Short mmCIF file of C-alpha atoms in Angstrom, two decimals:
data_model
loop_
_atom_site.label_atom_id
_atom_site.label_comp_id
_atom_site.label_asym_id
_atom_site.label_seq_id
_atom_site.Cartn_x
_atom_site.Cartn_y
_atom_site.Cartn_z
CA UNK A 1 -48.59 -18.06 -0.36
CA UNK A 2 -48.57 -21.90 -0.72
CA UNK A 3 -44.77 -21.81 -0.43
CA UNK A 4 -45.11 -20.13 2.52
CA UNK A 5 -47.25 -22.91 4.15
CA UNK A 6 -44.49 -25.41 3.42
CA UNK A 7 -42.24 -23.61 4.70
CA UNK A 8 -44.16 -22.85 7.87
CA UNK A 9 -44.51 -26.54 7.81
CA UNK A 10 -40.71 -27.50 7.21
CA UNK A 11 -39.93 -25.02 10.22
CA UNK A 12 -42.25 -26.20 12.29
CA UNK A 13 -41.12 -29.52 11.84
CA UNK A 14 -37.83 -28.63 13.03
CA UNK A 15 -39.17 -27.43 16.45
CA UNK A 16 -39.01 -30.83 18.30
CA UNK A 17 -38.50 -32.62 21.01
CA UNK A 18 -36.53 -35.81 22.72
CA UNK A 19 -39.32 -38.29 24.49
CA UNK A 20 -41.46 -36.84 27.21
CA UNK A 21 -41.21 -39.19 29.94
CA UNK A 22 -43.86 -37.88 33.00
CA UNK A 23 -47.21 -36.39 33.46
CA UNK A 24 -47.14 -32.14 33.20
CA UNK A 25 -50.20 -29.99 34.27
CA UNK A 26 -51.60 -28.37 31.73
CA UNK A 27 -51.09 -24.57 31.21
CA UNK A 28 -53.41 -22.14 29.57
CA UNK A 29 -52.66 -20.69 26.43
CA UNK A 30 -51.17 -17.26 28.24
CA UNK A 31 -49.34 -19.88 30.96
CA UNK A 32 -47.37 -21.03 27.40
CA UNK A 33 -46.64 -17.85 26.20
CA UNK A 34 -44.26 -17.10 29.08
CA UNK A 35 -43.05 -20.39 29.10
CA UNK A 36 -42.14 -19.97 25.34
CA UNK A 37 -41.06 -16.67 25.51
CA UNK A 38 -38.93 -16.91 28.94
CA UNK A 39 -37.01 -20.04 27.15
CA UNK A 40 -36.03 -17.95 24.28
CA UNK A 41 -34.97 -15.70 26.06
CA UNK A 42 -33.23 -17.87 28.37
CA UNK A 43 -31.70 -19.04 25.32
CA UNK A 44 -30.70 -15.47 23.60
CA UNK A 45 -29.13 -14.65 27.04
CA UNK A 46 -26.81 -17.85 26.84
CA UNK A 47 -25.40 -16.72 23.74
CA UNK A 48 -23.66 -13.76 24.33
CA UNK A 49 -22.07 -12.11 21.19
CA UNK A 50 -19.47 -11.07 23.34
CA UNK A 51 -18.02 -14.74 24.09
CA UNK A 52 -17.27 -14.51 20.44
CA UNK A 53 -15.50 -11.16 20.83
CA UNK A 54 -11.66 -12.98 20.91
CA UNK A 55 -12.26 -14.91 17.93
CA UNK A 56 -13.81 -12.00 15.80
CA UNK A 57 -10.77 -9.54 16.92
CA UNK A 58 -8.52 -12.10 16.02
CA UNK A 59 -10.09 -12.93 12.66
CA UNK A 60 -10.01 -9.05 11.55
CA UNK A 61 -6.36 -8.49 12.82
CA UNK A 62 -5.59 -11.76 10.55
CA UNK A 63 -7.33 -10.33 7.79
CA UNK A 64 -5.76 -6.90 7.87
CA UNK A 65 -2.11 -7.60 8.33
CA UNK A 66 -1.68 -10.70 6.68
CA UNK A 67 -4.13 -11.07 3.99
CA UNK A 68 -5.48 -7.60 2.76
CA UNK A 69 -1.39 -6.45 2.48
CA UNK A 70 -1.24 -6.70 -1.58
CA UNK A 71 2.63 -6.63 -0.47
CA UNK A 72 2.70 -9.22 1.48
CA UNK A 73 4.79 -12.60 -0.32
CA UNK A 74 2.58 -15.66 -0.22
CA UNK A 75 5.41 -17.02 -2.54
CA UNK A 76 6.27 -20.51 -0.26
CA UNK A 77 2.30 -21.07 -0.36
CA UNK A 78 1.38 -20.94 -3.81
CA UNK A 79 5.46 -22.91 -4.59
CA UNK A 80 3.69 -25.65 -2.23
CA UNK A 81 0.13 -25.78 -3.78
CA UNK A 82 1.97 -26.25 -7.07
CA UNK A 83 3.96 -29.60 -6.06
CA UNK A 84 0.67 -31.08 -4.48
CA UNK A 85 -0.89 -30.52 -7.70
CA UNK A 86 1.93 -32.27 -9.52
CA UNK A 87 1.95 -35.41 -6.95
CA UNK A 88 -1.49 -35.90 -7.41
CA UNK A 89 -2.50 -35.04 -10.83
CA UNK A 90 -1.86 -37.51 -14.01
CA UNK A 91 -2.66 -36.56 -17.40
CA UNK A 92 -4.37 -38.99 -19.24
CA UNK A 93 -4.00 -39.78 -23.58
CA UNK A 94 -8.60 -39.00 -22.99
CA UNK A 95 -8.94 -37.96 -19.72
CA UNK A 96 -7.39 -36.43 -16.89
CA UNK A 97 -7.27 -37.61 -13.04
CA UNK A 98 -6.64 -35.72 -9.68
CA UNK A 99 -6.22 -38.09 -7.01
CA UNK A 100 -6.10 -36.18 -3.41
CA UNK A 101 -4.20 -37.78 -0.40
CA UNK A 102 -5.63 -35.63 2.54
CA UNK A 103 -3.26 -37.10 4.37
CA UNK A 104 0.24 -36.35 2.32
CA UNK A 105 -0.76 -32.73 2.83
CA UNK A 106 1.46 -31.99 5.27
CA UNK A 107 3.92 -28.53 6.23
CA UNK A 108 4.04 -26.10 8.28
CA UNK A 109 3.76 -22.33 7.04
CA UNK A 110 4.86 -19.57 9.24
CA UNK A 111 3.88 -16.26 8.59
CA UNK A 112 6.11 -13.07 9.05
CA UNK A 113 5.75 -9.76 8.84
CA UNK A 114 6.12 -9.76 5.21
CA UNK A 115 6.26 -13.29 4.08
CA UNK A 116 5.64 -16.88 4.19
CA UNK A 117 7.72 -19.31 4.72
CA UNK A 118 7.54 -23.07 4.82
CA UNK A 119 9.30 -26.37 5.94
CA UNK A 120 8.65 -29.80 6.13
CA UNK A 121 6.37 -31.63 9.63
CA UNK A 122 4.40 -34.78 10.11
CA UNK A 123 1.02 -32.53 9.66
CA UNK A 124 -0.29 -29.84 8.50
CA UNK A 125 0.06 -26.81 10.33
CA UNK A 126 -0.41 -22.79 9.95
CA UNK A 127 1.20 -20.73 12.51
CA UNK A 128 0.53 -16.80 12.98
CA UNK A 129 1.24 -13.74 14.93
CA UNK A 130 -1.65 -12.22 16.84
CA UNK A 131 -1.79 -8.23 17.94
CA UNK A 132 -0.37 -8.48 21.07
CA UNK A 133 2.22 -11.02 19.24
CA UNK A 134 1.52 -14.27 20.76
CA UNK A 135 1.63 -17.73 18.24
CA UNK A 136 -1.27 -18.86 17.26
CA UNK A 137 -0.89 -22.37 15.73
CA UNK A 138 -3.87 -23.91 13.53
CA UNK A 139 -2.77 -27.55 13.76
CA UNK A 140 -4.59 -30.24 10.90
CA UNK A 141 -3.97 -33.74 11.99
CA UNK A 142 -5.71 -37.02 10.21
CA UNK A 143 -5.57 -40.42 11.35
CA UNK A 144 -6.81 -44.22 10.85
CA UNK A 145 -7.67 -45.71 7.43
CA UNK A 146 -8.43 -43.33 4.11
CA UNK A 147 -11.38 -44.11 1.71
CA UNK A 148 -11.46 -43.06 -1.83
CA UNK A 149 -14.32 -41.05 -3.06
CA UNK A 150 -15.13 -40.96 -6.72
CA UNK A 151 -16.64 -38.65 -8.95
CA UNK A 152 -16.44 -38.96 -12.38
CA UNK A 153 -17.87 -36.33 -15.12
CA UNK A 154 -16.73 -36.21 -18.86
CA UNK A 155 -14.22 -39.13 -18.34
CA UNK A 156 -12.12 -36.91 -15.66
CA UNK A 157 -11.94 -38.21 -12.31
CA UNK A 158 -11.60 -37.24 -9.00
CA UNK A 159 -10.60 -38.61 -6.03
CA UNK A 160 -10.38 -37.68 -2.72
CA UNK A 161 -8.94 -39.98 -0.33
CA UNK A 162 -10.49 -39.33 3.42
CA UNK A 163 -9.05 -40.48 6.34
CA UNK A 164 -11.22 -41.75 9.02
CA UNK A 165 -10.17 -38.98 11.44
CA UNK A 166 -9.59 -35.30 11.04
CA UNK A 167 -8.77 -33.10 14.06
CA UNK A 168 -8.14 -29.27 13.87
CA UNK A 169 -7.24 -27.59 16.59
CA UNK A 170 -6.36 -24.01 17.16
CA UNK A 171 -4.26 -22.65 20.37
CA UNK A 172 -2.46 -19.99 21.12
CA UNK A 173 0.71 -19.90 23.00
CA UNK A 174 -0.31 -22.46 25.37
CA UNK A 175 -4.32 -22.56 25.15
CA UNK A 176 -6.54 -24.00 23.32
CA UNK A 177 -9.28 -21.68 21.79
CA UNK A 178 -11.01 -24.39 19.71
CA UNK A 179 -10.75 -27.96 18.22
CA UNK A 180 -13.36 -29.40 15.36
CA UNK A 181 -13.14 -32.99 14.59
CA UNK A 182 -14.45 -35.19 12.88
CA UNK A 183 -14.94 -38.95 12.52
CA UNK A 184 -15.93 -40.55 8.76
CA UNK A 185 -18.00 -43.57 8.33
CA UNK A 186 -17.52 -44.33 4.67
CA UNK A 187 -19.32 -47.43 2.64
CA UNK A 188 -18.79 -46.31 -1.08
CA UNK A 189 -19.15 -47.63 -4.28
CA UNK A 190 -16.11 -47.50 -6.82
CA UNK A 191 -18.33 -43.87 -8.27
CA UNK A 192 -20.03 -42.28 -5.41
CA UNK A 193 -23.67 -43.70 -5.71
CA UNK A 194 -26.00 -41.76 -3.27
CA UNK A 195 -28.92 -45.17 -4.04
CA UNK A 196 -26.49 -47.05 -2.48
CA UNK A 197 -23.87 -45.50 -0.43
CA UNK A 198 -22.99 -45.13 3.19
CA UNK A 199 -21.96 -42.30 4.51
CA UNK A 200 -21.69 -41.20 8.28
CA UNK A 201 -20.05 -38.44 9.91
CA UNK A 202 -19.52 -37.76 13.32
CA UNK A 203 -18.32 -34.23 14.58
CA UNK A 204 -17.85 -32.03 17.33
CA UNK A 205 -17.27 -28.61 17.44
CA UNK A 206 -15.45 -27.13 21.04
CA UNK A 207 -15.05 -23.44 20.63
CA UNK A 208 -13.89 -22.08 24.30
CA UNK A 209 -17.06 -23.12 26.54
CA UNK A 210 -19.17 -23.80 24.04
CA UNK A 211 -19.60 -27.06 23.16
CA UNK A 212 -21.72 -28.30 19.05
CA UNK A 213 -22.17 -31.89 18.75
CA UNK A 214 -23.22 -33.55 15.29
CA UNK A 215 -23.89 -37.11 14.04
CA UNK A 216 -25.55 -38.08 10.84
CA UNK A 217 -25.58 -41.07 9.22
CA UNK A 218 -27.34 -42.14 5.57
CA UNK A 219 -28.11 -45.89 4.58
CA UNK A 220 -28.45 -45.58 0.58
CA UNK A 221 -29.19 -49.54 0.45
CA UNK A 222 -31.48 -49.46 3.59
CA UNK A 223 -33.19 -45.69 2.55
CA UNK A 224 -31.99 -44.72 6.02
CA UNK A 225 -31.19 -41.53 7.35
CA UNK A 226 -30.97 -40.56 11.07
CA UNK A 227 -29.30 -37.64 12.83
CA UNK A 228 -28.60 -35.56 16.55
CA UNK A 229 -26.71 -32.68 18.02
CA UNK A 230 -26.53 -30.81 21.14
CA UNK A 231 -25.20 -27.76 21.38
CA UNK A 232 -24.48 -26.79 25.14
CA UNK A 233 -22.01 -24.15 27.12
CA UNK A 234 -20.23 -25.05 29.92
CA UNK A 235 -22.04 -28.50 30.19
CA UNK A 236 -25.16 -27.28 29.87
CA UNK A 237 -27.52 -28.19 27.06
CA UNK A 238 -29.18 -25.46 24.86
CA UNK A 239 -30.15 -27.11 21.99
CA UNK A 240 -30.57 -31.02 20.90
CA UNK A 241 -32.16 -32.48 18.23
CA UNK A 242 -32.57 -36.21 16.72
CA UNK A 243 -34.04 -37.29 13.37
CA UNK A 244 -34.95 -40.99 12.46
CA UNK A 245 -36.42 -41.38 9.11
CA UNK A 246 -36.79 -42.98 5.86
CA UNK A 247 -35.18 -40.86 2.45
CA UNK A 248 -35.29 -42.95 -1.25
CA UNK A 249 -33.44 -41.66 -3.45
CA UNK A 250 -32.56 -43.14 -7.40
CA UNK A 251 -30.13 -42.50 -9.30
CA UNK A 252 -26.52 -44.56 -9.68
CA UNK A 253 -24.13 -41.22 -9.42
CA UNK A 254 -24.06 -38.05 -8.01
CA UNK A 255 -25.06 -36.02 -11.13
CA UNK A 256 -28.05 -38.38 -11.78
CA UNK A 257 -29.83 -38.20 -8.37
CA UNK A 258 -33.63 -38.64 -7.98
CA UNK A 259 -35.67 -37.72 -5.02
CA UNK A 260 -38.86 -40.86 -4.74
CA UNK A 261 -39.96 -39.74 -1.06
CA UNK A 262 -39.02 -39.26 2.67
CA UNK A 263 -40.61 -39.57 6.21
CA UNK A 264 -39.64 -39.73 9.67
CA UNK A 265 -39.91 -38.06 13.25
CA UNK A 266 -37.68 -35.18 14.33
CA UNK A 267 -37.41 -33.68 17.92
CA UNK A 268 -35.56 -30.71 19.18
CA UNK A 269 -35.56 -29.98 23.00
CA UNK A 270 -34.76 -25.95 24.20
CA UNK A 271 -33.01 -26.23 27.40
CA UNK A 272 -35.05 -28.58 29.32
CA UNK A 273 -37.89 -26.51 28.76
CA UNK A 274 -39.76 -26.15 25.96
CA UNK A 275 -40.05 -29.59 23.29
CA UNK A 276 -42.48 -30.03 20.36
CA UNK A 277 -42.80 -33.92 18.75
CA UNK A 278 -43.41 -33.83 14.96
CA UNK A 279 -43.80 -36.59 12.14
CA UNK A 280 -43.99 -36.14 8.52
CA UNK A 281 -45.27 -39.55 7.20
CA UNK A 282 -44.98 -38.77 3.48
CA UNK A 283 -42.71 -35.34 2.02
CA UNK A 284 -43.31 -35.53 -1.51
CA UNK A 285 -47.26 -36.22 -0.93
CA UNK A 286 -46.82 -33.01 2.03
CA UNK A 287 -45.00 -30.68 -0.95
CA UNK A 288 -47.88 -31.89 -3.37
CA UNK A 289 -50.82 -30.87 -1.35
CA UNK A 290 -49.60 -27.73 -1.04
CA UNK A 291 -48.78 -26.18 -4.52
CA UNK A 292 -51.56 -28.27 -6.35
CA UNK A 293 -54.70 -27.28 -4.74
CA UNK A 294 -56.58 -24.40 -6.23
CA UNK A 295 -56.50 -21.65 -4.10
CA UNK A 296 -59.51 -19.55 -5.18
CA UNK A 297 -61.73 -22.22 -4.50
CA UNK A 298 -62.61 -22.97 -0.53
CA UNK A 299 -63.37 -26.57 -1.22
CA UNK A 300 -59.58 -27.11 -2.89
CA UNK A 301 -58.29 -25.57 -0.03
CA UNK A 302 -60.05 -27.41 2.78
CA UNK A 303 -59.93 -30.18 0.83
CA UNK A 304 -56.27 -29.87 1.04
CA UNK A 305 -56.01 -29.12 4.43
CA UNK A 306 -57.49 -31.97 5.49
CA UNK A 307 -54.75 -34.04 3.37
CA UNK A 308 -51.98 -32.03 5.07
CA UNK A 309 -53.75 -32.94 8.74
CA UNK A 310 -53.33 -36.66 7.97
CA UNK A 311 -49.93 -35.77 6.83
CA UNK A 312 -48.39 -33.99 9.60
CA UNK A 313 -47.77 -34.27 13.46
CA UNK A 314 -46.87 -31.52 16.11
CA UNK A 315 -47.70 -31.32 19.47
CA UNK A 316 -45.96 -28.90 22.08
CA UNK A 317 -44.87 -29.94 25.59
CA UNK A 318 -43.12 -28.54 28.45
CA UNK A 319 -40.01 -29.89 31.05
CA UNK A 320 -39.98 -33.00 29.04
CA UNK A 321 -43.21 -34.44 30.03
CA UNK A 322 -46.06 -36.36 27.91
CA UNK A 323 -48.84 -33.91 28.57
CA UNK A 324 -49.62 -32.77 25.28
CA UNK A 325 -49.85 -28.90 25.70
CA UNK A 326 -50.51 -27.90 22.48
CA UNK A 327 -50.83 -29.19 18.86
CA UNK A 328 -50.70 -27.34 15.56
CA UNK A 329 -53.54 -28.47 12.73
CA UNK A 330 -53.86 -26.73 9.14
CA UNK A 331 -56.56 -25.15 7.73
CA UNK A 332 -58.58 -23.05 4.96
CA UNK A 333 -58.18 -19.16 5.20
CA UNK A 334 -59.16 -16.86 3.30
CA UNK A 335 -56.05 -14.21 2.94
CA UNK A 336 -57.79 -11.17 0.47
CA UNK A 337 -59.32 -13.22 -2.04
CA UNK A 338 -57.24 -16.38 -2.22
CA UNK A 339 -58.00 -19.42 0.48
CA UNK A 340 -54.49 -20.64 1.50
CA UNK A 341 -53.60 -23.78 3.92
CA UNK A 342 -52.26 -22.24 7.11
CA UNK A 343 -51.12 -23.46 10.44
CA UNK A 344 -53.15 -23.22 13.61
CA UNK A 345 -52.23 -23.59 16.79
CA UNK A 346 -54.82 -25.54 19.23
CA UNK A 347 -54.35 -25.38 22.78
CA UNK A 348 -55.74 -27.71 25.62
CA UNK A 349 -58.72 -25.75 26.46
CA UNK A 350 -60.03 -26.04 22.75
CA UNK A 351 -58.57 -22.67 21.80
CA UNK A 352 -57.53 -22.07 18.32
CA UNK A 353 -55.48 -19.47 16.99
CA UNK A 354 -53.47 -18.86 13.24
CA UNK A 355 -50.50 -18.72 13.57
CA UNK A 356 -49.69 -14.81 13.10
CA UNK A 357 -52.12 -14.28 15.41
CA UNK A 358 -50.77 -16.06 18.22
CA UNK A 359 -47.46 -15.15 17.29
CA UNK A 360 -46.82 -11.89 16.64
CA UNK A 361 -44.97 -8.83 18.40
CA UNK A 362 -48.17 -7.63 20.71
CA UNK A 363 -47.84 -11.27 22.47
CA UNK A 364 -44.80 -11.43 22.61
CA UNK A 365 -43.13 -7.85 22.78
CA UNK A 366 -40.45 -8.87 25.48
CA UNK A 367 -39.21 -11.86 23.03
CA UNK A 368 -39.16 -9.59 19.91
CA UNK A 369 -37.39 -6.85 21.87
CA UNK A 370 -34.89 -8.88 23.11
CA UNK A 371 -34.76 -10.73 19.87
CA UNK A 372 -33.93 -7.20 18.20
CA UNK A 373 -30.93 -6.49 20.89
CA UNK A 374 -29.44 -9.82 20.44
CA UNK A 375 -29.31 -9.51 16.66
CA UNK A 376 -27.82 -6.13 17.67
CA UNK A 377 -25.25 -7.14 19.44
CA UNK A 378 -24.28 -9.75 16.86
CA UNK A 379 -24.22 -6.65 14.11
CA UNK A 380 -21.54 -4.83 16.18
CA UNK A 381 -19.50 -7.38 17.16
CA UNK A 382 -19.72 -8.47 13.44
CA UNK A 383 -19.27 -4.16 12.69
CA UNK A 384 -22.28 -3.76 10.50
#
């Protein structure tokens, strides 16, 4: 049961918000029910399985015909993934090296009815017959300057050379069904060193009118880490989330990595609608609290409660405003005949509730039934 506070906590934490910026009127703890439970299902309802339908028919016709056929000759690919392996690899009198040039692997394989076949291009591209036998062309492209990252273990090395842009994109005949891209910030030591390093990414994901947004960046030398997405469909957001905080870690290679603490503030905003602030000021001390304290004594537990309560911050608000609708405290409870730290939801008015039984399917049967038809759908577009 502790683990499951953390992990109530660590989700939680994850339901944020970006900055409030007017004055709300305050709703009453059934007012924010409906607002909670119309956003998700605002939400569910915006991510129809079958906008996905396309993609998952064309995956499974893929699959069958091209790579489930024990028949079928993948000859030209496996001839091709042979002389990459020569041009990069060097064997070494005590060790060995593998030096990958993302950006000398480069072809184009066609696939047939029954075969593969290949030729030389400037990039990297797969093309494919679909069911109704229009191309579809996967298409790799990199660009700008490479960086070498290093790992070393047992005197082998490898090293990958990344380019500072990579752009897939997948069409067929004419139209574009999705790109994914992505654009590498790369400060590394001659070894990666994660105390030390650099390393930011940013990516975005266009899938027909859907629309995932990513940027993270980590500061090794400055223990700096900050992220935010959006996900949105046809312009509209969904989802977005930011994270600013501080992560040490020690450690001078990958395989000798230490983990001395994080904090920071994380917000994730639903559609406009529904935002919750949150703050963990100190992880490891958070994680402590909550598998150390002794949990068939009440005093351990309150005890540790209160240390969680100076440890954590969550408040709920609505339409992106600063009135604090709700906030979420920890507490003793006695679950059978162990006291366990558990989350409690405090509204405006002074109401309290635990968690499970605020929310829990009699409050919010239209969110769990809908909740059970879009996992549905998902199952038989999926065919499970």
């Amino acid at each position: 049961m502790k683990k499951l506070s953390l992990i109530l906590v660590s989700c939680a934490v994850l339901f944020a918000c970006n900055k409030p910026e007017e004055k709300g009127t305050p709703l009453t703890p059934e007012e924010q029910k409906t607002k909670i439970e119309d956003t998700a299902i605002e939400l569910m309802d915006a991510c129809d399985a079958a906008d996905f339908k396309e993609f998952v028919d064309l995956g499974k016709y893929i699959s069958d015909t091209y790579f489930s056929n024990e028949d079928y000759d993948y000859t030209a690919v496996l001839t091709k993934f042979m002389d990459w392996y020569d041009l990069f690899y060097t064997e070494g009198v005590s060790n060995d090296k593998l030096v990958i040039v993302l950006s000398q692997v480069t072809g184009e394989f066609n696939f047939g009815p029954t075969k593969v076949t290949y030729r030389e291009a400037d990039n990297l591209k797969l093309k494919i017959k679909d069911e109704q036998n229009r191309e579809c062309v996967l298409d790799l492209v990199t660009s700008g300057s490479e960086t070498a990252v290093t790992y070393i273990k047992d005197g082998n090395e490898l090293t990958v050379k990344v380019p500072q842009n990579i752009k897939l994109t997948l069409k067929r005949d004419a139209e574009t069904l999705a790109t994914f891209s992505f654009v590498f910030d790369l400060k590394l030591s001659d070894q990666v060193n994660p105390s030390k390093d650099r390393i930011g990414v940013k990516s975005t994901l266009n899938v027909k009118a859907y629309s995932l947004q990513a940027n993270i960046l980590y500061d090794g030398a400055n223990n700096q880490i900050s992220s935010d997405g959006t996900l949105s469909k046809n312009g509209k957001m969904l989802i977005s989330e930011n994270l600013d905080g501080v992560v040490k870690l020690t450690g001078d290679d990958i395989d000798n990595v230490g983990f001395e603490n994080a904090s920071g503030n994380i917000s994730l905003d639903f559609l406009g609608s529904v935002q919750v602030k949150g703050a963990i000021s100190d992880f490891l001390k958070l994680y402590t609290e909550l598998n150390i304290y002794d949990d068939n004594s009440e005093a351990s537990a309150t005890e540790a409660a209160a240390k969680v309560n100076s440890l954590v911050s969550l408040s709920l608000y609505y339409d992106r405003t600063t009135t604090k609708q709700a906030h979420i405290e920890f507490e003793c409870v006695k679950d059978y005949e162990y006291y366990e730290v558990m989350p409690v939801i405090v509204f405006n008015d002074g109401s309290r509730y635990l968690f499970d039984e605020y929310f829990n399917e009699e409050n919010f049967s239209r969110l769990v039934s809908r909740f059970e038809e879009f996992i549905q759908s998902y199952q038989e577009l999926l065919g499970n």
